[in-house]
Coordinates of C-alpha atoms in Angstrom, one line a residue:
M836 CA -40.2 113.5 24.3
A837 CA -36.5 112.8 23.9
E838 CA -35.2 109.5 25.3
T839 CA -32.4 109.5 27.8
S840 CA -29.2 107.7 26.9
V841 CA -28.0 105.5 29.8
Q842 CA -24.5 104.1 29.5
T843 CA -22.4 101.8 31.7
N844 CA -18.8 100.8 31.4
E845 CA -19.8 97.5 29.8
T846 CA -22.8 98.3 27.5
T847 CA -24.7 101.2 26.1
T848 CA -28.5 101.1 26.4
T849 CA -31.4 103.5 26.0
G850 CA -33.6 103.8 29.0
P851 CA -37.0 105.4 29.5
P852 CA -37.4 109.1 29.9
A853 CA -36.8 110.6 33.3
R854 CA -39.8 111.5 35.5
R855 CA -40.3 115.3 35.2
L856 CA -41.3 117.4 38.1
R857 CA -42.9 120.7 37.0
G858 CA -43.6 123.7 39.2
H859 CA -40.8 126.2 38.7
K860 CA -40.9 129.2 36.4
A861 CA -37.1 129.6 36.1
I862 CA -34.0 127.5 36.1
A863 CA -33.8 125.0 39.0
T864 CA -30.7 125.5 41.2
S865 CA -30.8 123.1 44.1
C866 CA -32.7 120.1 45.5
I867 CA -32.9 118.1 48.7
A868 CA -34.6 114.8 49.6
S869 CA -36.1 113.8 52.9
R870 CA -34.5 110.9 54.8
D871 CA -37.3 110.6 57.3
R872 CA -40.1 110.7 54.7
P873 CA -38.9 108.8 51.6
G874 CA -40.3 110.3 48.4
L875 CA -40.5 113.9 49.7
I876 CA -38.4 116.2 47.6
A877 CA -37.9 120.0 47.7
S878 CA -36.3 122.0 44.9
A879 CA -35.3 125.6 44.6
A880 CA -34.9 127.9 41.6
E881 CA -34.0 131.2 40.2
D882 CA -37.7 132.2 40.5
G883 CA -37.2 132.5 44.3
C884 CA -39.6 129.6 45.0
V885 CA -39.2 126.3 46.7
C886 CA -41.4 123.5 45.2
W887 CA -42.4 120.4 47.3
F888 CA -43.1 117.1 45.6
D889 CA -44.2 113.7 46.9
M890 CA -43.1 111.0 44.5
R891 CA -46.2 109.0 45.3
C892 CA -48.4 111.8 43.8
K893 CA -48.6 113.0 40.3
D894 CA -48.8 116.8 41.0
L895 CA -46.9 119.4 42.8
L896 CA -47.7 119.5 46.6
H897 CA -46.8 123.1 47.5
T898 CA -45.0 126.1 46.2
M899 CA -43.3 128.5 48.7
D900 CA -42.7 132.0 47.4
V901 CA -39.5 132.6 49.5
A902 CA -37.6 135.4 47.9
Q903 CA -37.6 137.9 45.0
N904 CA -34.1 136.8 44.0
P905 CA -32.7 133.4 43.0
I906 CA -32.4 130.7 45.7
S907 CA -28.8 129.3 45.9
S908 CA -29.1 126.5 48.4
L909 CA -31.4 124.8 50.9
C910 CA -31.0 122.1 53.6
F911 CA -33.0 120.3 56.2
K912 CA -32.2 120.5 59.9
P913 CA -30.8 117.0 60.8
G914 CA -33.0 115.2 63.2
N915 CA -35.9 117.5 62.6
E916 CA -36.8 117.8 58.9
N917 CA -39.8 119.9 59.8
T918 CA -37.3 122.8 59.7
V919 CA -35.8 123.8 56.4
Y920 CA -33.1 126.5 55.7
V921 CA -33.1 128.5 52.4
S922 CA -30.5 130.9 51.2
S923 CA -31.0 133.8 48.7
E924 CA -28.6 136.6 48.1
N925 CA -26.8 137.2 51.4
E926 CA -29.7 136.0 53.6
V927 CA -30.7 132.6 55.2
K928 CA -34.3 132.1 56.0
V929 CA -35.7 129.4 58.3
F930 CA -39.1 127.8 57.7
D931 CA -41.4 125.3 59.4
V932 CA -42.6 122.7 56.9
H933 CA -46.0 122.6 58.6
M934 CA -46.5 126.3 57.8
L935 CA -45.5 126.2 54.1
T936 CA -48.6 128.0 52.9
S937 CA -47.9 131.1 55.1
W938 CA -44.4 131.6 53.5
K939 CA -43.4 133.5 56.6
P940 CA -39.9 132.6 58.0
L941 CA -39.4 131.7 61.6
E942 CA -36.0 133.3 61.6
S943 CA -33.7 135.1 59.1
Y944 CA -30.0 135.6 59.2
S945 CA -28.1 138.3 57.2
Y946 CA -24.6 137.9 58.5
N947 CA -23.0 137.3 55.1
K948 CA -21.9 140.4 53.2
E949 CA -21.8 138.7 49.8
E950 CA -24.1 136.3 48.0
I951 CA -24.3 132.9 49.7
N952 CA -23.4 129.8 47.6
Q953 CA -24.1 127.0 50.0
I954 CA -25.6 126.4 53.4
T955 CA -25.4 123.3 55.5
C956 CA -26.1 122.1 59.1
N957 CA -24.0 120.0 61.3
S958 CA -25.2 116.6 62.3
K959 CA -26.1 117.7 65.8
S960 CA -28.3 120.6 64.5
S961 CA -26.4 123.1 66.6
F962 CA -24.6 125.1 63.8
L963 CA -25.3 126.3 60.3
A964 CA -22.5 127.3 57.9
A965 CA -23.0 129.7 55.0
A966 CA -20.2 130.1 52.4
D967 CA -20.2 133.3 50.2
D968 CA -18.8 135.0 47.2
G969 CA -16.4 137.0 49.3
G970 CA -14.6 133.9 50.5
D971 CA -16.1 134.1 54.0
I972 CA -17.9 131.4 55.9
K973 CA -20.3 132.4 58.6
I974 CA -20.9 129.8 61.3
I975 CA -24.4 130.5 62.9
D976 CA -25.4 129.1 66.3
I977 CA -28.9 128.0 65.4
R978 CA -29.8 127.2 69.0
Q979 CA -28.8 130.7 70.3
K980 CA -29.9 132.3 67.0
C981 CA -26.7 134.3 66.6
L982 CA -23.4 134.5 64.8
Y983 CA -20.9 132.2 66.3
K984 CA -17.7 132.7 64.2
T985 CA -16.6 134.2 60.9
L986 CA -14.0 132.1 58.9
R987 CA -12.0 134.4 56.6
A988 CA -8.7 135.3 55.1
A989 CA -7.9 131.9 53.7
H990 CA -9.8 131.7 50.5
E991 CA -8.5 134.1 47.9
S992 CA -11.7 133.9 45.8
I993 CA -15.3 132.7 46.0
C994 CA -16.0 130.1 48.6
S995 CA -18.4 127.8 46.7
S996 CA -19.0 124.9 49.1
V997 CA -18.8 124.0 52.8
Q998 CA -19.4 120.8 54.8
F999 CA -19.2 120.0 58.5
L1000 CA -17.1 116.9 59.3
P1001 CA -19.4 114.6 61.3
W1002 CA -16.5 112.7 62.9
R1003 CA -14.8 116.0 64.1
P1004 CA -17.5 118.1 65.8
W1005 CA -15.6 121.4 65.6
E1006 CA -14.3 121.2 62.1
V1007 CA -15.6 122.2 58.6
I1008 CA -14.1 121.8 55.2
T1009 CA -14.5 124.4 52.5
G1010 CA -13.7 124.6 48.8
G1011 CA -13.4 127.6 46.5
L1012 CA -12.7 129.0 43.1
D1013 CA -9.1 129.6 44.2
S1014 CA -8.7 125.8 43.8
K1015 CA -8.2 125.4 47.5
L1016 CA -9.6 122.8 49.9
I1017 CA -9.4 124.1 53.5
M1018 CA -10.0 122.4 56.8
W1019 CA -11.0 124.7 59.7
D1020 CA -11.3 124.5 63.4
F1021 CA -14.3 126.8 63.6
S1022 CA -14.3 127.0 67.4
K1023 CA -11.1 129.0 67.0
G1024 CA -11.9 130.5 63.6
R1025 CA -8.7 129.2 62.1
P1026 CA -7.7 127.0 59.1
F1027 CA -5.2 124.3 59.9
K1028 CA -4.8 122.5 56.6
V1029 CA -4.8 124.1 53.1
M1030 CA -4.7 121.9 50.0
D1031 CA -4.1 123.7 46.7
L1032 CA -5.6 121.3 44.1
G1033 CA -4.2 123.5 41.3
K1034 CA -0.6 122.5 42.4
S1035 CA -1.0 119.1 44.1
E1036 CA -1.5 116.4 41.6
P1037 CA -0.8 112.9 43.1
D1038 CA -1.4 111.1 39.8
S1039 CA 0.7 112.2 36.9
S1040 CA -0.8 109.6 34.4
S1041 CA -2.0 110.7 31.0
N1042 CA -4.9 113.1 30.8
A1043 CA -5.7 112.6 27.1
G1044 CA -9.1 114.1 26.5
Q1045 CA -9.3 115.8 29.9
C1046 CA -10.5 119.4 29.9
F1047 CA -7.8 121.9 30.9
N1048 CA -9.9 124.4 33.0
P1049 CA -8.5 125.4 36.4
A1050 CA -9.1 122.9 39.3
F1051 CA -11.7 125.2 40.8
V1052 CA -13.6 123.5 43.6
H1053 CA -17.3 123.8 42.7
A1054 CA -18.7 121.4 45.3
I1055 CA -17.7 119.1 48.0
A1056 CA -19.4 116.2 49.8
V1057 CA -18.5 114.2 52.9
P1058 CA -20.2 111.0 54.2
E1059 CA -23.1 111.4 56.6
A1060 CA -22.7 110.1 60.2
D1061 CA -24.6 106.9 59.5
M1062 CA -22.3 106.0 56.5
L1063 CA -19.0 106.1 58.5
D1064 CA -19.1 102.4 59.4
K1065 CA -19.0 101.6 55.7
T1066 CA -16.9 104.4 54.2
D1067 CA -13.6 106.0 54.9
K1068 CA -13.5 109.5 56.4
I1069 CA -13.2 111.1 53.0
C1070 CA -14.1 114.2 51.1
V1071 CA -15.3 114.2 47.5
V1072 CA -14.4 117.2 45.4
A1073 CA -16.1 118.4 42.2
R1074 CA -13.5 120.2 40.2
G1075 CA -13.5 122.6 37.3
D1076 CA -11.1 120.6 35.3
G1077 CA -13.5 117.7 35.1
V1078 CA -11.9 115.6 37.8
V1079 CA -13.8 114.1 40.8
D1080 CA -11.3 113.8 43.6
V1081 CA -11.9 111.3 46.5
I1082 CA -9.5 112.3 49.3
N1083 CA -8.9 110.5 52.6
I1084 CA -8.8 113.6 54.7
E1085 CA -7.9 111.8 57.9
S1086 CA -4.6 110.9 56.3
E1087 CA -4.2 114.5 55.2
F1088 CA -5.1 115.7 58.7
R1089 CA -2.4 113.4 60.3
A1090 CA 0.1 114.6 57.7
A1091 CA -0.7 118.2 58.6
K1092 CA -0.2 117.5 62.3
S1093 CA 3.0 115.5 61.9
K1094 CA 4.7 118.1 59.6
G1095 CA 3.4 121.1 61.6
S1096 CA 4.8 123.3 58.8
S1097 CA 1.9 124.0 56.5
N1098 CA 0.2 126.7 58.5
P1099 CA -1.6 129.3 56.4
K1100 CA -0.5 132.9 56.5
K1101 CA -3.0 134.1 59.0
G1102 CA -3.9 132.3 62.2
G1103 CA -1.9 129.5 63.9
Q1104 CA -2.5 125.8 63.9
P1105 CA -4.9 124.8 66.7
K1106 CA -3.7 122.4 69.3
S1107 CA -4.1 118.8 68.5
N1108 CA -7.1 117.1 70.0
G1109 CA -5.8 113.6 69.2
N1110 CA -2.7 111.6 69.8
V1111 CA 0.4 112.2 67.8
P1112 CA 0.8 109.4 65.3
S1113 CA 3.5 106.8 66.0
P1114 CA 6.1 106.0 63.4
S1115 CA 4.3 102.7 62.7
S1116 CA 1.0 104.5 62.1
E1117 CA 2.7 107.0 59.8
K1118 CA 4.2 104.0 57.8
E1119 CA 0.7 102.6 57.5
D1120 CA -0.6 105.9 56.2
Q1121 CA 2.2 105.9 53.6
N1122 CA 1.2 102.5 52.4
Q1123 CA -2.5 103.3 52.4
R1124 CA -4.3 104.6 49.4
T1125 CA -5.1 108.2 50.2
R1126 CA -6.6 109.7 47.0
L1127 CA -8.7 108.5 44.1
R1128 CA -8.8 110.5 40.9
L1129 CA -11.8 109.9 38.7
D1130 CA -11.1 111.7 35.5
Y1131 CA -11.6 111.3 31.7
S1132 CA -9.4 108.2 31.6
S1133 CA -11.8 106.5 34.0
G1134 CA -14.8 107.4 31.8
G1135 CA -15.4 110.6 33.7
H1136 CA -16.4 114.2 32.8
T1137 CA -15.1 116.1 29.8
A1138 CA -16.0 119.5 31.3
A1139 CA -16.3 121.1 34.8
V1140 CA -17.9 119.0 37.5
S1141 CA -20.6 121.1 39.2
C1142 CA -21.9 118.8 42.0
V1143 CA -21.2 115.6 43.9
A1144 CA -23.2 113.5 46.3
F1145 CA -23.2 110.2 48.1
S1146 CA -26.0 107.7 47.4
V1147 CA -28.4 107.2 50.3
F1148 CA -30.3 104.3 48.7
G1149 CA -29.4 100.7 49.2
E1150 CA -26.0 100.4 50.9
K1151 CA -25.5 104.0 51.9
G1152 CA -22.4 105.6 50.5
R1153 CA -21.7 102.8 48.0
Y1154 CA -21.9 105.2 45.1
I1155 CA -20.6 108.7 44.5
I1156 CA -22.7 110.6 42.0
S1157 CA -21.4 113.6 40.0
G1158 CA -22.9 116.0 37.5
G1159 CA -21.2 118.3 35.2
N1160 CA -21.2 120.9 32.4
D1161 CA -20.7 118.1 29.9
K1162 CA -24.5 117.4 30.3
A1163 CA -23.7 114.1 32.1
V1164 CA -24.3 112.4 35.4
K1165 CA -21.8 109.8 36.4
V1166 CA -22.5 107.1 39.1
W1167 CA -19.2 105.8 40.5
N1168 CA -18.7 102.5 42.4
W1169 CA -15.7 103.7 44.4
S1170 CA -16.0 101.9 47.7
G1171 CA -13.3 99.2 47.1
F1172 CA -10.5 101.6 46.3
F1173 CA -9.4 102.4 49.8
K1174 CA -9.4 98.7 50.8
A1175 CA -5.7 97.6 50.5
D1176 CA -6.6 94.0 49.8
E1177 CA -8.7 94.8 46.7
T1178 CA -7.3 95.1 43.3
C1179 CA -8.8 98.1 41.4
N1180 CA -8.8 98.9 37.7
K1181 CA -9.7 102.4 36.6
D1182 CA -12.2 101.0 34.2
D1183 CA -14.2 99.4 37.1
F1184 CA -15.2 102.6 38.8
L1185 CA -17.8 103.9 36.4
H1186 CA -21.1 102.1 37.2
L1187 CA -23.5 104.2 35.2
N1188 CA -23.4 107.2 32.8
I1189 CA -26.6 109.2 32.2
S1190 CA -26.4 111.6 29.2
L1191 CA -28.7 114.7 29.6
G1192 CA -29.6 117.5 27.3
R1193 CA -28.5 120.3 29.6
K1194 CA -25.7 121.2 32.1
V1195 CA -26.2 119.9 35.6
N1196 CA -26.7 122.5 38.4
W1197 CA -27.3 120.2 41.4
L1198 CA -28.3 116.7 42.3
C1199 CA -29.3 114.6 45.4
T1200 CA -30.4 111.0 46.1
T1201 CA -33.3 109.6 47.9
P1202 CA -33.5 106.5 50.2
T1203 CA -35.9 104.6 47.9
D1204 CA -35.3 101.7 45.6
S1205 CA -36.6 103.5 42.6
E1206 CA -36.8 107.1 41.5
N1207 CA -33.8 107.7 43.7
L1208 CA -31.7 110.3 41.8
V1209 CA -33.0 113.9 41.6
V1210 CA -31.3 116.2 39.1
C1211 CA -31.6 120.0 38.6
D1212 CA -30.2 121.1 35.2
T1213 CA -30.3 124.4 33.4
S1214 CA -34.0 124.1 32.8
K1215 CA -37.0 124.8 35.0
V1216 CA -38.0 121.1 35.1
V1217 CA -36.5 118.8 37.8
K1218 CA -35.7 115.3 36.6
V1219 CA -35.8 112.0 38.6
Y1220 CA -34.0 108.9 37.6
T1221 CA -33.7 105.3 38.9
V1222 CA -30.2 104.0 39.8
A1223 CA -30.1 100.2 40.3

C-alpha cells in the first residue's frame, strides 16, 4: 500500500496511509459528516448508492441503493440529521436515516430541468436549494413540500454550487462555470450582486507557476451559523485557475448597495434591509482587508480547485481545506488575515499539504480530534485523514 506524502510549509514528512472506507462500486462523488453523531459519515458515488460508515467500526454500516444514475450531492437537514437529501440527475430524494434498509424516499422533488450539481439546506431547515447544469437554482420549501422560487437568467453557464447565507435569511450565493459569483434575494427571485472573477483580480502580483485555466467557480463554502463569532462573514471560492479566493462578502454587499449601479441585466435590485453605510463606515471598509487570494505563490494548487470546506474540528472554522485536480489537499490557516492588527505573510497560510494519487472530487470534515478529514477522489475508495 502506497504511503501518503504529507507536507507543511516548514518541513516535508511521510505520514501513515489514510484509512480507507470501502463499499462503493464506482467513483465516489460526495461525502458528508454528522455534527450530532461524531464519526458517522455518508458518501455517495456514481454507482447510485449512499454508503454509511461509523468510524468506530471496521466495516460498512449500510448501503442505500438510491438511484440508477450517479449521485451528485447529498446533505443533512440542519437540526435533524435523521433526514438526508440526495440528488441524482434532476431529482432530489428525501430519506429517513432510521429507514435506510427500505431505500424508499419520504419525498422526491423533480423541479430542475437539468442535472443537479449541488443541493444544500438553510440553517433553519425551511428551504433547500438545488443548482443545475442549465444555470438555474430551484428553491424548495421543504416544510410545505413545494417549489418556492426559481432563480435564473443570471448565470450564463452551468451553476456548479449554491450556499445559503446564515446571517442573511433570505439570501443565497451561487457560483458557476461562467466564472461568476452571484448573490440573490431568493424571496424576490432576483440577483443583486454579480462578481465576475474572470475580470476582477484584486491582486496583480506574480502568478509564476499558476495554471491558466479560466476562473470557473467549481465550489463555494460559507461559515456555518455557529462559526460566525470566530470568522468573518466570508465566502470561499474554489476556482478553475487553481486559486482559492476568500472574500469578505459583507464588504462586497455594502459596496453594491452604496454604488447602486451594478444591477444585473434582468431584475432590479431589492430594497435594502439594512442601514445605508455612513461615510465613516465606508472608509473603514476601504481600509479593511476584503479578499485573500491563496494561489500557487502561497503554496497552493497547480490545477483546478474542485472543492472547499471549513474545518469543524477543534476551533471551528480555523482552517479552510481545499482539494484539486493536482491530486492535492491543502489545509489553510487563514483566520488571521482579516484582522487588521495582525501581520500576514503569504508563506504562513499553508498549514498542511497532503499529496494524493488521484484528483479530488469532494471533501468534508468531522468534529473529532482524529480521522477528521474525509476525501472522495476519482476512485471508489473514500479516504480519511487526521489533521492536527
